[in-house]
Tab-separated table of C-alpha atoms and ligand atoms in Angstrom:
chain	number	residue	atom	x	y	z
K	1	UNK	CA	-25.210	-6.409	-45.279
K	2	UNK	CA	-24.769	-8.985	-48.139
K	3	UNK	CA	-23.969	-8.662	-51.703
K	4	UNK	CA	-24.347	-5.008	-53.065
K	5	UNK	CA	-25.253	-4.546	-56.906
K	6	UNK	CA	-22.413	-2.279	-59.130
K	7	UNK	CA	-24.754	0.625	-60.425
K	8	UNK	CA	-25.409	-0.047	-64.135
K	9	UNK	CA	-23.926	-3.694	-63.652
K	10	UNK	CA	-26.096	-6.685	-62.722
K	11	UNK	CA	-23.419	-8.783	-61.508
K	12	UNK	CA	-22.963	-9.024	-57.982
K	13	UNK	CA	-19.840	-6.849	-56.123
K	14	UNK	CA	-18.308	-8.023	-53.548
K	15	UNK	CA	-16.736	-5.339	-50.801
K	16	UNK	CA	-13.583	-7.229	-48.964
K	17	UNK	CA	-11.827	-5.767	-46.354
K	18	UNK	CA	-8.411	-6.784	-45.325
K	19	UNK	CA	-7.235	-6.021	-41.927
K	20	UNK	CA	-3.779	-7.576	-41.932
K	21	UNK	CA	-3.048	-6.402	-38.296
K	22	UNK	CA	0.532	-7.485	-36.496
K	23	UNK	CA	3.511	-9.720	-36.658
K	24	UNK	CA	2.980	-12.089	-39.466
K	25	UNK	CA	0.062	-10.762	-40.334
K	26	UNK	CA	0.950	-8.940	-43.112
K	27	UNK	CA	2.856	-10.924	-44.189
K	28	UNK	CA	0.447	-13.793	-44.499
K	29	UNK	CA	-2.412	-11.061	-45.484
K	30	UNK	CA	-0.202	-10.170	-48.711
K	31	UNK	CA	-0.025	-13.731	-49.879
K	32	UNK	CA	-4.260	-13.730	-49.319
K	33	UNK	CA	-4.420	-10.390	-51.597
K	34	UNK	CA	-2.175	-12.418	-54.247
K	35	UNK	CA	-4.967	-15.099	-54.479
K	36	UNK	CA	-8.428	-12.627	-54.222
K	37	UNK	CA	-6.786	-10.622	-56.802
K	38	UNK	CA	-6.018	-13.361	-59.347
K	39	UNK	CA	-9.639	-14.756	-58.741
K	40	UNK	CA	-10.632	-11.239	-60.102
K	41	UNK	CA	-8.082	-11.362	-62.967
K	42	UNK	CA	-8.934	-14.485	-64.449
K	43	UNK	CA	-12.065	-15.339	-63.206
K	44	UNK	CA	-14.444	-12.566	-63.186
K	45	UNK	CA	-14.703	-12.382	-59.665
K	46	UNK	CA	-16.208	-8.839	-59.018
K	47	UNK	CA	-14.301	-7.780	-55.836
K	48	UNK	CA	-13.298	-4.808	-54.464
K	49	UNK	CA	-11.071	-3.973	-52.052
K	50	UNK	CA	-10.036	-2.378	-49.038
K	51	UNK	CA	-7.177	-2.516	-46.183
K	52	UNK	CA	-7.384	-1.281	-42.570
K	53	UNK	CA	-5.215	-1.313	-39.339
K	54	UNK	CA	-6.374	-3.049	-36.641
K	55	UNK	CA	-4.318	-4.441	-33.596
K	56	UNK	CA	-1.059	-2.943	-32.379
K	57	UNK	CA	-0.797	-1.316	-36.064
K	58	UNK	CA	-4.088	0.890	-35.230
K	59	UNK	CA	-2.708	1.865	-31.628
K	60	UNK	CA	0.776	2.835	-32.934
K	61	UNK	CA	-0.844	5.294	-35.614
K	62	UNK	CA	-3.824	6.395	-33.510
K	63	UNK	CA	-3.633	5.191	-30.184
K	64	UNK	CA	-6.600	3.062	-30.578
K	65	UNK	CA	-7.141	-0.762	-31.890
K	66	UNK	CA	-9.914	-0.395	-33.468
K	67	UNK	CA	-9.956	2.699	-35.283
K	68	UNK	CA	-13.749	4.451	-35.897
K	69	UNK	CA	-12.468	4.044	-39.499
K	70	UNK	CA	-11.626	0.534	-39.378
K	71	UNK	CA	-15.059	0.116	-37.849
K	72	UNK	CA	-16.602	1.369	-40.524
K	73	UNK	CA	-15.432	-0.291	-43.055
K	74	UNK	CA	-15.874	-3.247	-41.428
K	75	UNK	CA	-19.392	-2.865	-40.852
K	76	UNK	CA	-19.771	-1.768	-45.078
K	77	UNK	CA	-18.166	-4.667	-46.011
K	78	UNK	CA	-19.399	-8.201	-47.434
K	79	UNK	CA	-16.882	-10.073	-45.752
K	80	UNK	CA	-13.266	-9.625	-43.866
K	81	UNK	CA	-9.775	-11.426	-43.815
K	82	UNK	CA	-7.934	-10.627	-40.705
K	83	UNK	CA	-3.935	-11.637	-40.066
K	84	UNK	CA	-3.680	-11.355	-36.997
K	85	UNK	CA	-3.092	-9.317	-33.447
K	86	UNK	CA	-1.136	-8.863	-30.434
K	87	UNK	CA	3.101	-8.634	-29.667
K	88	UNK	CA	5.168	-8.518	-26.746
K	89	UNK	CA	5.687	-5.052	-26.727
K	90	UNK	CA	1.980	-3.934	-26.402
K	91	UNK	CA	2.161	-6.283	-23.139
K	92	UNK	CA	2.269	-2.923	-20.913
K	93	UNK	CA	0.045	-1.144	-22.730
K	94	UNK	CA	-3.470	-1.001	-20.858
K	95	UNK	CA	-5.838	-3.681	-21.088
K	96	UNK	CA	-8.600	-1.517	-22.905
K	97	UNK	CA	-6.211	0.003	-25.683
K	98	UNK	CA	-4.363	-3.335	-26.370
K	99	UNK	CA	-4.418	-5.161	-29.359
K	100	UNK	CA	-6.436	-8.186	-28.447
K	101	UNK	CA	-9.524	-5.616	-27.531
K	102	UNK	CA	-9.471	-4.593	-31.253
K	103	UNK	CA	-10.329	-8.007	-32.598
K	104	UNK	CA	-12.908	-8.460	-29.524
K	105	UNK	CA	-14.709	-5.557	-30.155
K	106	UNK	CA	-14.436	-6.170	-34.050
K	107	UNK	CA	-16.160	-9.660	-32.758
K	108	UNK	CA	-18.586	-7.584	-30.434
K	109	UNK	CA	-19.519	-4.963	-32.849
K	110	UNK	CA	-20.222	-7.183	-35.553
K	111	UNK	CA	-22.494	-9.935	-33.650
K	112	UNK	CA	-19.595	-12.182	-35.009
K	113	UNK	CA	-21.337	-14.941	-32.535
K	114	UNK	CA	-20.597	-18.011	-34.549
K	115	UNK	CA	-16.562	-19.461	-34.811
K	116	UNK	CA	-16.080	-22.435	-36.969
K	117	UNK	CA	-12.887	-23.667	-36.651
K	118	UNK	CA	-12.066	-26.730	-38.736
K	119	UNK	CA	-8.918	-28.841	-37.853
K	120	UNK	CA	-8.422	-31.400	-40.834
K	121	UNK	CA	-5.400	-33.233	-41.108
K	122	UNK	CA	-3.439	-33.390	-44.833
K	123	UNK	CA	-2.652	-36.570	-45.144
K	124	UNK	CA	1.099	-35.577	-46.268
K	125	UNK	CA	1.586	-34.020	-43.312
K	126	UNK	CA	0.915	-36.443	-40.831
K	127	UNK	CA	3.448	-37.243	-39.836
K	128	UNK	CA	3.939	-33.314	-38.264
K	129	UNK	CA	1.553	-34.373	-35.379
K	130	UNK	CA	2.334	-34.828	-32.134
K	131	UNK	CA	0.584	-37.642	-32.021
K	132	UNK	CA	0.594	-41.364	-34.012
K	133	UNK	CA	-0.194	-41.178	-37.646
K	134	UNK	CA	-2.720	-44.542	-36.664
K	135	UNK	CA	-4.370	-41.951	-34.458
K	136	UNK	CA	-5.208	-39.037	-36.322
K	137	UNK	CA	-5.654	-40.258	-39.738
K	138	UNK	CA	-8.153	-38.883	-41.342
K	139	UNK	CA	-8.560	-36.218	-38.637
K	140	UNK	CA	-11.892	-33.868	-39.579
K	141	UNK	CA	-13.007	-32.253	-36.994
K	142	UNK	CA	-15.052	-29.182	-36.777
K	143	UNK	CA	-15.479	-26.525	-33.581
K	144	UNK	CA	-18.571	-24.492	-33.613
K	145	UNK	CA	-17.054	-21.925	-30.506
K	146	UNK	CA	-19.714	-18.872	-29.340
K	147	UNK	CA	-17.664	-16.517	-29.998
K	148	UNK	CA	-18.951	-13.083	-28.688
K	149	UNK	CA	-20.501	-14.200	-25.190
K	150	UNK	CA	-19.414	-15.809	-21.865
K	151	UNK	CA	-16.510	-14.890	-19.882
K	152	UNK	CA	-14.808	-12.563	-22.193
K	153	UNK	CA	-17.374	-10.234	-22.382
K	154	UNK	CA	-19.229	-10.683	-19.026
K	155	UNK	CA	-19.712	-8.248	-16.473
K	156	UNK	CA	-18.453	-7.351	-14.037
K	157	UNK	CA	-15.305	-7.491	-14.898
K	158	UNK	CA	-11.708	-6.179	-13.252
K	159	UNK	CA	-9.343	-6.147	-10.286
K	160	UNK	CA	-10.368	-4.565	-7.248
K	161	UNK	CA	-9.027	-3.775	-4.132
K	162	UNK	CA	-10.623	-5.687	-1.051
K	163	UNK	CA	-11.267	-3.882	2.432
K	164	UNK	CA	-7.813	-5.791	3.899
K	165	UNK	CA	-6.041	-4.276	1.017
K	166	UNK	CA	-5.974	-7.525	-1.012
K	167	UNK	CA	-6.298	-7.001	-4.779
K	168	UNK	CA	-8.869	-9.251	-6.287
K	169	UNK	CA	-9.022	-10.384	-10.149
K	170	UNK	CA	-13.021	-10.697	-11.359
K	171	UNK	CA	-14.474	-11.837	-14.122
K	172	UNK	CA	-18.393	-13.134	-15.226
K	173	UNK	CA	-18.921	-16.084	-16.656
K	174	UNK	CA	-23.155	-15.249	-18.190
K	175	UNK	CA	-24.795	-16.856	-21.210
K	176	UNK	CA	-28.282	-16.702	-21.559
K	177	UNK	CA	-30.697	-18.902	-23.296
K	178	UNK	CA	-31.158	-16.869	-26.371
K	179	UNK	CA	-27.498	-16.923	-26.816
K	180	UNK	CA	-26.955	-20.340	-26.278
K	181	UNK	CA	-29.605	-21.002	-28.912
K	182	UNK	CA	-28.528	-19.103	-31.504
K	183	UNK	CA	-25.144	-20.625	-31.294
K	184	UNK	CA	-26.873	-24.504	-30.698
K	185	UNK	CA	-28.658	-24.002	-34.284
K	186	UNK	CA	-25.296	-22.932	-35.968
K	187	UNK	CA	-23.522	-26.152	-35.067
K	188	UNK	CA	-26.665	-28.814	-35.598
K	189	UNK	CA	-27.160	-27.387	-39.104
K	190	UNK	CA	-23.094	-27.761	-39.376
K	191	UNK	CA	-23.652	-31.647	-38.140
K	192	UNK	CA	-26.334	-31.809	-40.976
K	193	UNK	CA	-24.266	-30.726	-43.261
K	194	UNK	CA	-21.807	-33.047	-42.623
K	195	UNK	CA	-21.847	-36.629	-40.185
K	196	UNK	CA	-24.971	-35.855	-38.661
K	197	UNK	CA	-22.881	-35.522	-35.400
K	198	UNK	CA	-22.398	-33.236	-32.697
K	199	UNK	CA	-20.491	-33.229	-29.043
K	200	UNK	CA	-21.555	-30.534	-26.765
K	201	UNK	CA	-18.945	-29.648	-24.119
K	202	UNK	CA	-19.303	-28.020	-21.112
K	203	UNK	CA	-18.733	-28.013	-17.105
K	204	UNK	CA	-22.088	-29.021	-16.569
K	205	UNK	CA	-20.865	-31.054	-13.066
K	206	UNK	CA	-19.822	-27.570	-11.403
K	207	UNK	CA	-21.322	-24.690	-13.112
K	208	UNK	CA	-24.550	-23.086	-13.790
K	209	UNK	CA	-24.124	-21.235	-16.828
K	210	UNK	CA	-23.148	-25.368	-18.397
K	211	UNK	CA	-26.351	-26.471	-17.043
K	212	UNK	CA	-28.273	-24.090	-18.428
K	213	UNK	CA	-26.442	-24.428	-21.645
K	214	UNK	CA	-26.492	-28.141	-21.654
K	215	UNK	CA	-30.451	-27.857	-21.112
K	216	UNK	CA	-30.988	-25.578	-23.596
K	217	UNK	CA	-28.753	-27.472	-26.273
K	218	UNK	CA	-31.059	-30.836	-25.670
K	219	UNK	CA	-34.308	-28.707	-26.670
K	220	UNK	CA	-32.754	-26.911	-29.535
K	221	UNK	CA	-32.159	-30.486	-30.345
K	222	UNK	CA	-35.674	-31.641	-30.507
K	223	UNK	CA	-35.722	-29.568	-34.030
K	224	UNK	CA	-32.599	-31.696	-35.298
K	225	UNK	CA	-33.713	-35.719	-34.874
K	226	UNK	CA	-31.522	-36.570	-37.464
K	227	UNK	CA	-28.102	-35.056	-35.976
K	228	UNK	CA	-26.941	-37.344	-32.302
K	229	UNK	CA	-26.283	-35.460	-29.863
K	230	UNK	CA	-23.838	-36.270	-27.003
K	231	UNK	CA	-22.898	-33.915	-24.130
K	232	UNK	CA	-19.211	-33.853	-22.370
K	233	UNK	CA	-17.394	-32.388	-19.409
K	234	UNK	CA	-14.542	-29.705	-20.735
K	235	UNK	CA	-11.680	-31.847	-19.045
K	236	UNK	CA	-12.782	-35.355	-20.421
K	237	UNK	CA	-13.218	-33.675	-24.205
K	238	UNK	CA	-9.527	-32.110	-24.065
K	239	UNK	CA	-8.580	-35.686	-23.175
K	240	UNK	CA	-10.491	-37.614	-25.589
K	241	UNK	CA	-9.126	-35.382	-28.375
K	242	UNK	CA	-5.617	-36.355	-27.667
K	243	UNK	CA	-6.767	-40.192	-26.857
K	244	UNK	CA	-9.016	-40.621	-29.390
K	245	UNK	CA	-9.707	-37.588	-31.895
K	246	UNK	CA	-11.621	-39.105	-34.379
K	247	UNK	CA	-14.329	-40.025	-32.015
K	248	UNK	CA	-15.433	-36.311	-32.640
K	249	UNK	CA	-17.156	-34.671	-35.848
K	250	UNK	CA	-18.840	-31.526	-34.523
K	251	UNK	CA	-17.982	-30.092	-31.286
K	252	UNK	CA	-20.178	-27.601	-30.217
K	253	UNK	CA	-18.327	-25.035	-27.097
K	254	UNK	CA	-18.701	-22.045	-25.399
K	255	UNK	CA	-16.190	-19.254	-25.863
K	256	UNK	CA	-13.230	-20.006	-23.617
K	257	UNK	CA	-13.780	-23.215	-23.549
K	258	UNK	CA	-13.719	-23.492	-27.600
K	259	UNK	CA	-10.335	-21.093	-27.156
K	260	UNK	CA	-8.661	-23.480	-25.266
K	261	UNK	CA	-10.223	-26.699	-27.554
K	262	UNK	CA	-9.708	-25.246	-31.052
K	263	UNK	CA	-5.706	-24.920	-29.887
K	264	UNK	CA	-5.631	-28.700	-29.119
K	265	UNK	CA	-7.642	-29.915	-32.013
K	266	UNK	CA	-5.118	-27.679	-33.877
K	267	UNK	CA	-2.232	-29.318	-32.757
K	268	UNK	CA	-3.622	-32.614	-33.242
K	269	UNK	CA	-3.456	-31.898	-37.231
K	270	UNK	CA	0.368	-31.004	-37.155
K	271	UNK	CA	0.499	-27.788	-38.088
K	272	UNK	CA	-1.607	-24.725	-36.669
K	273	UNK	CA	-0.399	-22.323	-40.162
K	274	UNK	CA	-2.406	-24.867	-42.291
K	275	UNK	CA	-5.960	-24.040	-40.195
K	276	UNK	CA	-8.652	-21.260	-41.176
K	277	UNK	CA	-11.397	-20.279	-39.442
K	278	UNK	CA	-14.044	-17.909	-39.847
K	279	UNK	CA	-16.529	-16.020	-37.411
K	280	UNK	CA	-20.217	-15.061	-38.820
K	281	UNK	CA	-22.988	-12.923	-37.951
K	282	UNK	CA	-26.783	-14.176	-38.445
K	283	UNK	CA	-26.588	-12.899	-41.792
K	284	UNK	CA	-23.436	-14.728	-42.839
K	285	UNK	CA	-21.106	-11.773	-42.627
K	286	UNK	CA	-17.757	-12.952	-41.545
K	287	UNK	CA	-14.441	-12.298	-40.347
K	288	UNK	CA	-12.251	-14.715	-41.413
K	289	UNK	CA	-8.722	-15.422	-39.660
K	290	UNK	CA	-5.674	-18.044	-39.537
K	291	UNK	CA	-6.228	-20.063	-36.253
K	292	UNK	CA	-2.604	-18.937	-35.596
K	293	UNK	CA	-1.210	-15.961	-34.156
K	294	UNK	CA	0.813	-13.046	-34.930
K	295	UNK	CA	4.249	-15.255	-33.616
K	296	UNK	CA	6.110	-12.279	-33.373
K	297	UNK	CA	9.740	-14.304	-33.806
K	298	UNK	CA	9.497	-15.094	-37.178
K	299	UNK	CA	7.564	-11.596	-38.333
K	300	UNK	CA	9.278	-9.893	-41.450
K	301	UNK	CA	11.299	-12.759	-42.152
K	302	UNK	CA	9.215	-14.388	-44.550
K	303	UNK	CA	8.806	-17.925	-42.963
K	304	UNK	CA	5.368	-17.880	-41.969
K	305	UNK	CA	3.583	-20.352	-43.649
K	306	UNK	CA	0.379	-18.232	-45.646
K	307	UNK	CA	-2.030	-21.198	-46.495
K	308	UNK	CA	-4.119	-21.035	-43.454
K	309	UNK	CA	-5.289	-17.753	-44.859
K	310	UNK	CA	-5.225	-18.737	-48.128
K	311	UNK	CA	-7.656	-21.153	-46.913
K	312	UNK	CA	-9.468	-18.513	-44.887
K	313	UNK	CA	-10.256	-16.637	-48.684
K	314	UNK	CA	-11.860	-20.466	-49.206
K	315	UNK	CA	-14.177	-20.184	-46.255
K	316	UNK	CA	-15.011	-16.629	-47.047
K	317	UNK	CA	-15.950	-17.898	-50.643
K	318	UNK	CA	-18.105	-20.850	-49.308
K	319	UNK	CA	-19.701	-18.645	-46.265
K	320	UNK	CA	-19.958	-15.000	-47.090
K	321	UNK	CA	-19.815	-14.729	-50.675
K	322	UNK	CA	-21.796	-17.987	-52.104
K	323	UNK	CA	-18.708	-18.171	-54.252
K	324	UNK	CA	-18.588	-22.583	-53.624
K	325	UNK	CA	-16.913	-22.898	-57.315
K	326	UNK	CA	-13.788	-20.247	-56.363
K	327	UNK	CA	-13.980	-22.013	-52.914
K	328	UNK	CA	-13.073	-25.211	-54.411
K	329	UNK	CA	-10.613	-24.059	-56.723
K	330	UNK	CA	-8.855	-22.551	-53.990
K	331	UNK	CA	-8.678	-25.412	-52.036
K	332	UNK	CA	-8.034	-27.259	-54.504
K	333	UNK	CA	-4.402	-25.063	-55.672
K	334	UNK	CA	-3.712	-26.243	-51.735
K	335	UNK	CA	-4.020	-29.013	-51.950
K	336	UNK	CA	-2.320	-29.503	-54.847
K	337	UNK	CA	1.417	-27.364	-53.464
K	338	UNK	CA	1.167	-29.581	-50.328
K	339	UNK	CA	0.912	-33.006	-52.422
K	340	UNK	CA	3.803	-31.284	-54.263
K	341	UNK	CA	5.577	-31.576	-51.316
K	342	UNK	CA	6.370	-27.907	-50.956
K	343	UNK	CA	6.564	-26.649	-47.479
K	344	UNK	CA	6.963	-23.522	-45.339
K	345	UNK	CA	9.491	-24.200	-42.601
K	346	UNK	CA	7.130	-24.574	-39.928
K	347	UNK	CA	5.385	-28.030	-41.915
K	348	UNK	CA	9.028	-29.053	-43.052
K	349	UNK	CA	10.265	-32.807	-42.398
K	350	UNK	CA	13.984	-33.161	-41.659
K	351	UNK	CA	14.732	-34.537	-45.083
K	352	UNK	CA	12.857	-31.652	-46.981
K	353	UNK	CA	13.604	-28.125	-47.956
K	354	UNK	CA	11.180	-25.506	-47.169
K	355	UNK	CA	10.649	-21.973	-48.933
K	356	UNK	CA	9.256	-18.740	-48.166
K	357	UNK	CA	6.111	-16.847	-47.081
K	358	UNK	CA	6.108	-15.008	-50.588
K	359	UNK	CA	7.031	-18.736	-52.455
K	360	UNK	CA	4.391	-20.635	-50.748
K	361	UNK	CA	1.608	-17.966	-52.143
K	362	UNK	CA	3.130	-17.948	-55.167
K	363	UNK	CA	3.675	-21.626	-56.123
K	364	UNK	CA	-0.747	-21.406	-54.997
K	365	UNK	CA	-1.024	-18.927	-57.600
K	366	UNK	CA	0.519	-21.137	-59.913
K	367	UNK	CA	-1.790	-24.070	-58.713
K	368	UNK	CA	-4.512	-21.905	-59.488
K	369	UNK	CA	-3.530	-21.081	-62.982
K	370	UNK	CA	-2.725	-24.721	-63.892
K	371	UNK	CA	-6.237	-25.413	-63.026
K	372	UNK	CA	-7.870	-22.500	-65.291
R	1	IPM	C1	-8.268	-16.785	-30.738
R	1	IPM	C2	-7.313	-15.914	-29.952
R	1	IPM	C3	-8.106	-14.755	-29.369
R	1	IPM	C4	-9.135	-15.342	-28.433
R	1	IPM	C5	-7.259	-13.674	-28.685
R	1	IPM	C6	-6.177	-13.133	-29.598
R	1	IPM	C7	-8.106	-12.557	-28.151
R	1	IPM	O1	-6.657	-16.674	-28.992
R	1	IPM	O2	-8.897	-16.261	-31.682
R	1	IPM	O3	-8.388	-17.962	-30.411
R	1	IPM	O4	-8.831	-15.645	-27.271
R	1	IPM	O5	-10.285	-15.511	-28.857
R	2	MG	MG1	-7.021	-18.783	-29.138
């Protein structure tokens, strides 16, 4: 699954896939392509690559969001940068063929169990939050989310009809130990690599599947004496983060419950088109994706703001590629246009002006060069 060696050449190729998918996707995808292929221009960054449809793009062409094609290129690559899925006019389409099944099965198919989804605030930007600058300065917070188990994929799963007649929505909410495990290692190695802290969160006061999780994360932690470990109910966590964020380092989550905390952790840093994320396999293949979504309203306008998958070509440096030097750099050129004060229209303060999708990847491509 990793690296492949170029016949003839001993320097390592690296296969990326891009799967730019719908609304702002591409958009945003294009402005990632910019960046991978000046990395290969003036850096000597062996990379190859390829593009698929995914999403509501794969069902309009073949009736199917996740094409056997897309699949398999997927599964031959080193790594993947995905845009994003979904619109409202795939709403009607059936639940099996719509767009948000492509990226779960992509997650499925690929064992993609582990979701790390940073939420850092940039300290010029703070004062986009919602919340006090006093309160989230600083903000650095990282969600380790199990990302192909639990409710989403448990069965059984549907809407029945009951004897009386009354339809009846189901779904299964099942982890078992192995799972939780697997995902429990992830994020104490992630606290080691960082504060040596980690925040489990569950529903351990009114359901099973927590218990058992919350039990299982205290063993796993017997092999991690250095990292503290605390453990907190769902409801109290979403409240801390707003009360209190920086209280938290790692948080450590199931996978609805890490949908629903990664949004508000997002929030908390101002502005959910500055956040990557990426998903990995045990072998460190990953998917990486903006935290945001396809936001349909401003698609093909060129206002999205491309950075958080800019920064998603970072993580896939750091993670999937062992690329940390390109990783930097690239965060680095980020950096560097936000302290410049430019801004896509969704990070904009009132006095400001903002520019475009296409500007934004452009002005990072000219951060990057500075810095050659
Ligand atoms: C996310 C998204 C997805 C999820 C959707 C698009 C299926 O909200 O990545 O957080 O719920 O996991
Ligand atoms: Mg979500």
């Amino acid at each position: 699954m990793a690296k492949w060696l170029k016949p003839g050449n001993f320097q390592f190729m690296h296969k990326v896939l891009l799967l730019p998918g719908d609304g702002i996707g591409p958009e945003v995808v294009a402005q990632a392509k910019k960046v991978l292929v000046h990395l290969k221009n003036e850096y000597g960054f062996e990379l190859e690559l390829e593009e698929a449809l995914v999403g509501g793009s794969a069902y309009d062409q073949s009736k199917n969001p996740l094409p056997d094609e897309t699949l398999r290129l997927a599964q031959s690559s080193d790594a993947i940068v995905l845009g994003a899925v979904g619109g409202p006019q795939y709403e009607a389409v059936e639940r099996e063929l719509r767009p948000e099944k492509g990226l779960l099965r992509l997650r499925a198919e690929l064992d993609l169990f582990a979701n790390l989804r940073p939420a850092i605030l940039y300290k010029a930007l703070a004062s986009a939050s919602s919340l006090k600058s006093e309160l989230v300065a600083g903000l650095d917070i990282m969600i380790v989310r199990e990302l192909t188990g639990g409710i989403y994929f448990g069965e059984p799963r549907g809407i029945r009809t009951l004897d009386h007649g009354i339809r009846q929505g189901f779904n299964t909410l099942v982890y078992d130990e192995n799972e939780i495990a697997r995902i429990a290692h992830i994020a104490f190695r992630t606290a080691q690599k960082r504060n040596n802290k980690l925040c489990s969160v569950d529903k351990a006061n009114v359901l099973e599947v927590s218990e058992l999780w919350r039990e299982v994360v205290s063993t796993v932690h017997k092999e991690y004496s250095d990292v503290s470990l605390t453990h907190m109910y769902v409801d109290n966590a979403v409240m801390q983060l707003i009360k209190d964020p920086n209280q938290f380092d790692v948080m450590l989550t199931s996978n609805m419950f890490g949908d629903i905390l990664s949004d508000v952790a997002a929030m908390l840093t101002g502005s959910i088109g500055m956040l990557p994320s990426a998903s990995l396999n045990s072998e460190d293949h990953g998917m990486y994706e903006p935290i945001h979504g396809s936001a349909p309203d401003i698609a093909g306008k060129n206002l999205a703001n491309p950075l958080a998958t800019i920064l998603s070509v970072a993580m896939m440096l750091r993670y999937s590629l062992n690329e940390t030097h390109l990783a930097d750099l690239v965060e680095r050129a980020v950096q560097y246009v936000i302290d410049a004060g430019m801004r896509t229209a969704d990070i904009v303060s009132t006095n400001q002006n903002s520019i475009g999708t296409k500007e934004m990847g452009d002005a990072v491509l000219i951060a990057l060069s500075k810095r050659d």
